[in-house]
Amino acid sequence: MRAPIPSRLVSWLLAAVAGAVFGVAGTISHPVVAWGRLPIGLIAGGAGCLALLVAIRLLVVDRGAVLAAGLGMLAALTVYSGEGPGGSVVVPQAAEGEFPFGVVWSVALAGIVLAVVAWPRIPRAWVEGHTASQ
């Protein structure tokens, strides 16, 4: 049984806001490096966004909430990738010979969202039957 439409719309809105918050956090922290060249910001931002999307996917039956969270993340990335009113840029283009953190973050975030949204639903009966047979 599906939830009523107003309930689903509220869950989509809350998921989009949560996704936007995680998208902003990941976009701002993605160029942070530690221990030489280890991109700790890229790893932590990707892990945080992946964890949020997987949690929403597991907790909410409706796939639309995961899509809303993913679109919130991608919208935050798009907004913060552009030039601000004062001319500042959060995701700058990499200089010649430097590692392109911004490009990697953009592609990685889009890939994470696509993978979690497209992940097939495993029927509960199959999972229960599979664990009972072992």
Coordinates of N, CA and C in Angstrom, one line a residue:
M1 N 0.8 -1.2 0.0 CA 0.0 0.0 0.0 C 0.9 1.2 0.0
R2 N 0.6 2.2 -0.8 CA 1.3 3.4 -0.9 C 0.8 4.4 0.0
A3 N 1.7 5.3 0.4 CA 1.3 6.4 1.3 C 0.5 7.4 0.6
P4 N -0.4 8.2 1.3 CA -1.1 9.2 0.6 C -0.2 10.3 -0.1
I5 N -0.7 10.9 -1.1 CA 0.1 11.9 -1.9 C 0.7 13.0 -1.0
P6 N -0.1 13.7 -0.1 CA 0.5 14.7 0.7 C 1.7 14.2 1.6
S7 N 1.5 13.0 2.1 CA 2.6 12.5 2.9 C 3.9 12.2 2.0
R8 N 3.7 11.7 0.8 CA 4.8 11.5 -0.1 C 5.5 12.8 -0.5
L9 N 4.7 13.8 -0.8 CA 5.2 15.1 -1.1 C 6.0 15.7 0.0
V10 N 5.6 15.6 1.2 CA 6.3 16.1 2.4 C 7.7 15.3 2.5
S11 N 7.6 14.0 2.3 CA 8.9 13.2 2.4 C 9.8 13.6 1.3
W12 N 9.3 13.9 0.1 CA 10.2 14.3 -1.0 C 10.8 15.6 -0.7
L13 N 10.0 16.6 -0.2 CA 10.5 17.9 0.2 C 11.6 17.8 1.3
L14 N 11.4 17.0 2.3 CA 12.4 16.9 3.4 C 13.6 16.2 2.9
A15 N 13.4 15.2 2.0 CA 14.6 14.5 1.4 C 15.4 15.5 0.5
A16 N 14.7 16.3 -0.2 CA 15.5 17.3 -1.1 C 16.2 18.3 -0.2
V17 N 15.7 18.7 0.9 CA 16.4 19.6 1.8 C 17.6 18.9 2.4
A18 N 17.4 17.7 2.9 CA 18.5 17.0 3.5 C 19.6 16.7 2.4
G19 N 19.2 16.4 1.2 CA 20.2 16.2 0.1 C 20.9 17.5 -0.2
A20 N 20.2 18.6 -0.2 CA 20.9 19.9 -0.5 C 21.9 20.2 0.6
V21 N 21.6 19.9 1.9 CA 22.5 20.2 3.0 C 23.8 19.3 2.8
F22 N 23.6 18.0 2.5 CA 24.7 17.1 2.3 C 25.5 17.5 1.0
G23 N 24.8 18.0 0.0 CA 25.5 18.4 -1.2 C 26.3 19.6 -1.0
V24 N 25.8 20.6 -0.2 CA 26.6 21.8 0.1 C 27.8 21.4 0.9
A25 N 27.6 20.5 1.9 CA 28.8 20.1 2.8 C 29.8 19.4 1.9
G26 N 29.4 18.5 1.1 CA 30.4 17.8 0.2 C 31.1 18.7 -0.8
T27 N 30.3 19.7 -1.3 CA 30.9 20.6 -2.3 C 31.9 21.5 -1.7
I28 N 31.6 22.0 -0.5 CA 32.6 22.9 0.1 C 33.8 22.1 0.6
S29 N 33.6 20.9 1.1 CA 34.8 20.2 1.7 C 35.5 19.3 0.7
H30 N 35.1 19.1 -0.5 CA 35.7 18.2 -1.5 C 37.2 18.4 -1.8
P31 N 37.7 19.7 -1.8 CA 39.1 19.8 -2.1 C 40.1 19.6 -0.9
V32 N 39.6 19.3 0.2 CA 40.5 19.1 1.4 C 41.3 17.9 1.3
V33 N 42.6 18.1 1.4 CA 43.6 16.9 1.4 C 44.3 16.8 2.7
A34 N 44.7 15.6 3.0 CA 45.5 15.3 4.2 C 46.6 14.3 3.9
W35 N 47.6 14.2 4.7 CA 48.7 13.3 4.6 C 49.3 13.3 3.2
G36 N 49.6 14.5 2.7 CA 50.2 14.6 1.4 C 49.1 14.9 0.4
R37 N 48.7 13.9 -0.3 CA 47.8 14.0 -1.5 C 46.5 13.2 -1.3
L38 N 46.2 12.7 -0.1 CA 45.0 11.9 0.1 C 43.7 12.9 0.1
P39 N 42.8 12.7 -0.8 CA 41.7 13.6 -0.9 C 40.6 13.3 0.1
I40 N 40.9 13.6 1.4 CA 40.0 13.2 2.5 C 38.6 13.9 2.4
G41 N 38.6 15.1 1.8 CA 37.3 15.8 1.6 C 36.4 15.1 0.6
L42 N 37.1 14.7 -0.5 CA 36.4 14.0 -1.5 C 35.8 12.6 -1.0
I43 N 36.6 11.9 -0.2 CA 36.2 10.6 0.3 C 35.1 10.8 1.3
A44 N 35.2 11.8 2.3 CA 34.2 12.0 3.3 C 32.9 12.5 2.7
G45 N 33.0 13.5 1.8 CA 31.8 14.0 1.1 C 31.1 12.9 0.4
G46 N 31.8 12.1 -0.4 CA 31.1 11.0 -1.1 C 30.5 10.0 -0.2
A47 N 31.2 9.6 0.9 CA 30.7 8.7 1.8 C 29.5 9.2 2.5
G48 N 29.5 10.5 2.9 CA 28.3 11.1 3.6 C 27.1 11.1 2.7
C49 N 27.3 11.5 1.4 CA 26.2 11.6 0.5 C 25.7 10.2 0.2
L50 N 26.6 9.2 0.0 CA 26.2 7.8 -0.2 C 25.4 7.3 1.0
A51 N 25.9 7.6 2.2 CA 25.2 7.1 3.4 C 23.8 7.7 3.5
L52 N 23.6 8.9 3.2 CA 22.3 9.5 3.3 C 21.3 8.9 2.3
L53 N 21.8 8.7 1.0 CA 20.9 8.2 0.0 C 20.6 6.7 0.3
V54 N 21.5 5.9 0.8 CA 21.2 4.5 1.1 C 20.3 4.5 2.3
A55 N 20.4 5.3 3.3 CA 19.5 5.4 4.4 C 18.1 5.7 4.0
I56 N 17.9 6.7 3.1 CA 16.6 7.0 2.6 C 16.0 5.9 1.8
R57 N 16.9 5.3 1.0 CA 16.4 4.1 0.2 C 15.9 3.0 1.0
L58 N 16.6 2.7 2.2 CA 16.2 1.6 3.0 C 15.0 2.0 3.9
L59 N 14.9 3.2 4.3 CA 13.8 3.6 5.2 C 12.5 3.9 4.5
V60 N 12.6 4.5 3.3 CA 11.4 4.9 2.6 C 11.1 4.0 1.4
V61 N 9.9 3.5 1.3 CA 9.5 2.6 0.3 C 9.6 3.3 -1.1
D62 N 9.2 4.5 -1.1 CA 9.1 5.3 -2.3 C 10.5 5.7 -2.9
R63 N 10.7 5.3 -4.1 CA 12.0 5.7 -4.7 C 12.1 7.2 -5.0
G64 N 11.0 7.9 -5.0 CA 11.0 9.3 -5.3 C 11.7 10.1 -4.3
A65 N 11.7 9.7 -3.0 CA 12.4 10.4 -1.9 C 13.9 10.3 -2.2
V66 N 14.4 9.2 -2.6 CA 15.8 9.1 -2.9 C 16.2 10.0 -4.1
L67 N 15.3 10.0 -5.1 CA 15.5 10.9 -6.3 C 15.5 12.3 -5.9
A68 N 14.6 12.7 -5.0 CA 14.5 14.1 -4.5 C 15.8 14.5 -3.7
A69 N 16.3 13.6 -2.9 CA 17.5 13.9 -2.2 C 18.7 14.0 -3.1
G70 N 18.8 13.1 -4.1 CA 19.8 13.2 -5.1 C 19.8 14.5 -5.9
L71 N 18.6 14.9 -6.3 CA 18.4 16.1 -7.1 C 18.8 17.3 -6.2
G72 N 18.5 17.2 -4.9 CA 18.9 18.3 -4.0 C 20.4 18.4 -3.9
M73 N 21.1 17.3 -3.8 CA 22.6 17.3 -3.8 C 23.1 17.9 -5.1
L74 N 22.6 17.4 -6.2 CA 23.1 17.9 -7.5 C 22.7 19.4 -7.7
A75 N 21.6 19.8 -7.2 CA 21.3 21.3 -7.3 C 22.2 22.1 -6.5
A76 N 22.6 21.6 -5.3 CA 23.5 22.3 -4.5 C 24.9 22.4 -5.1
L77 N 25.3 21.3 -5.7 CA 26.6 21.2 -6.5 C 26.6 22.2 -7.6
T78 N 25.5 22.3 -8.4 CA 25.4 23.2 -9.5 C 25.4 24.7 -9.0
V79 N 24.7 25.0 -8.0 CA 24.6 26.4 -7.5 C 26.0 26.8 -7.0
Y80 N 26.7 26.0 -6.2 CA 28.0 26.3 -5.7 C 29.1 26.2 -6.7
S81 N 28.9 25.6 -7.8 CA 29.9 25.5 -8.8 C 30.0 26.8 -9.7
G82 N 29.0 27.5 -9.7 CA 29.0 28.8 -10.5 C 29.7 29.9 -9.7
E83 N 29.8 31.0 -10.4 CA 30.5 32.2 -9.8 C 29.4 32.9 -9.0
G84 N 29.9 33.3 -7.8 CA 29.0 34.0 -6.8 C 28.9 35.5 -7.2
P85 N 28.0 36.2 -6.5 CA 27.8 37.6 -6.8 C 29.1 38.5 -6.6
G86 N 29.9 38.1 -5.7 CA 31.2 38.8 -5.5 C 32.3 38.3 -6.4
G87 N 32.0 37.3 -7.2 CA 33.1 36.8 -8.1 C 33.8 35.6 -7.5
S88 N 33.4 35.1 -6.3 CA 34.0 34.0 -5.7 C 33.5 32.7 -6.3
V89 N 34.3 31.7 -6.4 CA 34.0 30.4 -6.9 C 34.4 29.3 -5.9
V90 N 33.4 28.5 -5.5 CA 33.7 27.4 -4.5 C 34.4 26.2 -5.2
V91 N 34.0 25.9 -6.4 CA 34.5 24.8 -7.2 C 35.3 25.3 -8.3
P92 N 36.6 25.7 -8.1 CA 37.4 26.3 -9.2 C 37.9 25.3 -10.2
Q93 N 38.2 25.8 -11.4 CA 38.8 24.9 -12.4 C 40.2 24.6 -12.0
A94 N 40.6 23.4 -12.1 CA 42.0 23.0 -11.8 C 43.0 23.7 -12.7
A95 N 44.1 24.1 -12.1 CA 45.2 24.7 -12.9 C 45.9 23.6 -13.6
E96 N 46.7 24.0 -14.6 CA 47.4 23.1 -15.4 C 48.3 22.2 -14.5
G97 N 48.2 20.9 -14.7 CA 49.0 20.0 -13.9 C 48.4 19.6 -12.5
E98 N 47.4 20.3 -12.1 CA 46.8 19.9 -10.8 C 45.7 18.9 -10.9
F99 N 45.4 18.2 -9.8 CA 44.3 17.2 -9.8 C 43.0 17.9 -9.9
P100 N 42.1 17.5 -10.8 CA 40.8 18.2 -10.9 C 39.8 17.7 -9.9
F101 N 39.9 18.2 -8.7 CA 39.0 17.8 -7.6 C 37.5 18.1 -8.0
G102 N 37.3 19.3 -8.6 CA 35.9 19.7 -8.9 C 35.3 18.8 -9.9
V103 N 36.0 18.4 -10.9 CA 35.4 17.5 -11.9 C 35.2 16.1 -11.3
V104 N 36.1 15.6 -10.5 CA 35.9 14.3 -9.9 C 34.7 14.3 -9.0
W105 N 34.6 15.4 -8.2 CA 33.4 15.5 -7.3 C 32.1 15.5 -8.0
S106 N 32.1 16.3 -9.1 CA 30.8 16.4 -9.9 C 30.5 15.0 -10.5
V107 N 31.4 14.3 -11.1 CA 31.1 13.0 -11.7 C 30.8 12.0 -10.6
A108 N 31.6 12.0 -9.5 CA 31.3 11.0 -8.4 C 30.0 11.2 -7.8
L109 N 29.6 12.4 -7.5 CA 28.3 12.7 -6.9 C 27.1 12.2 -7.9
A110 N 27.3 12.6 -9.1 CA 26.2 12.1 -10.1 C 26.2 10.6 -10.2
G111 N 27.3 10.0 -10.2 CA 27.4 8.5 -10.2 C 26.8 7.9 -9.0
I112 N 27.0 8.4 -7.8 CA 26.5 7.9 -6.5 C 24.9 8.0 -6.6
V113 N 24.4 9.2 -7.0 CA 23.0 9.4 -7.0 C 22.4 8.4 -8.0
L114 N 23.0 8.3 -9.2 CA 22.4 7.4 -10.2 C 22.4 5.9 -9.7
A115 N 23.5 5.5 -9.1 CA 23.6 4.1 -8.6 C 22.6 3.8 -7.5
V116 N 22.4 4.7 -6.6 CA 21.4 4.4 -5.5 C 20.0 4.5 -6.0
V117 N 19.7 5.5 -6.9 CA 18.3 5.6 -7.4 C 18.0 4.4 -8.3
A118 N 18.9 3.9 -9.1 CA 18.7 2.8 -10.0 C 18.8 1.4 -9.4
W119 N 19.3 1.3 -8.2 CA 19.5 0.0 -7.6 C 18.2 -0.7 -7.5
P120 N 18.1 -1.9 -8.0 CA 16.8 -2.6 -8.0 C 16.3 -3.0 -6.6
R121 N 15.0 -3.0 -6.5 CA 14.3 -3.4 -5.2 C 14.4 -4.9 -5.1
I122 N 14.9 -5.4 -3.9 CA 14.9 -6.8 -3.6 C 13.6 -7.1 -2.9
P123 N 12.8 -8.0 -3.5 CA 11.6 -8.4 -2.8 C 11.8 -9.0 -1.4
R124 N 11.0 -8.5 -0.4 CA 11.2 -9.0 0.9 C 11.0 -10.5 1.0
A125 N 10.1 -11.1 0.2 CA 9.9 -12.5 0.3 C 11.1 -13.3 -0.2
W126 N 11.9 -12.7 -1.1 CA 13.1 -13.4 -1.6 C 14.1 -13.3 -0.5
V127 N 14.3 -12.2 0.2 CA 15.3 -12.1 1.2 C 14.9 -13.0 2.4
E128 N 13.6 -13.0 2.8 CA 13.2 -13.9 3.9 C 13.4 -15.4 3.5
G129 N 13.1 -15.7 2.3 CA 13.2 -17.1 1.8 C 14.7 -17.5 1.7
H130 N 15.5 -16.6 1.3 CA 16.9 -16.9 1.1 C 17.6 -17.1 2.5
T131 N 17.3 -16.3 3.5 CA 17.9 -16.5 4.8 C 17.3 -17.7 5.5
A132 N 16.1 -18.0 5.3 CA 15.4 -19.2 5.9 C 16.0 -20.5 5.4
S133 N 16.5 -20.5 4.2 CA 17.0 -21.8 3.6 C 18.4 -22.0 4.0
Q134 N 19.1 -21.1 4.7 CA 20.5 -21.3 5.1 C 20.6 -21.9 6.4

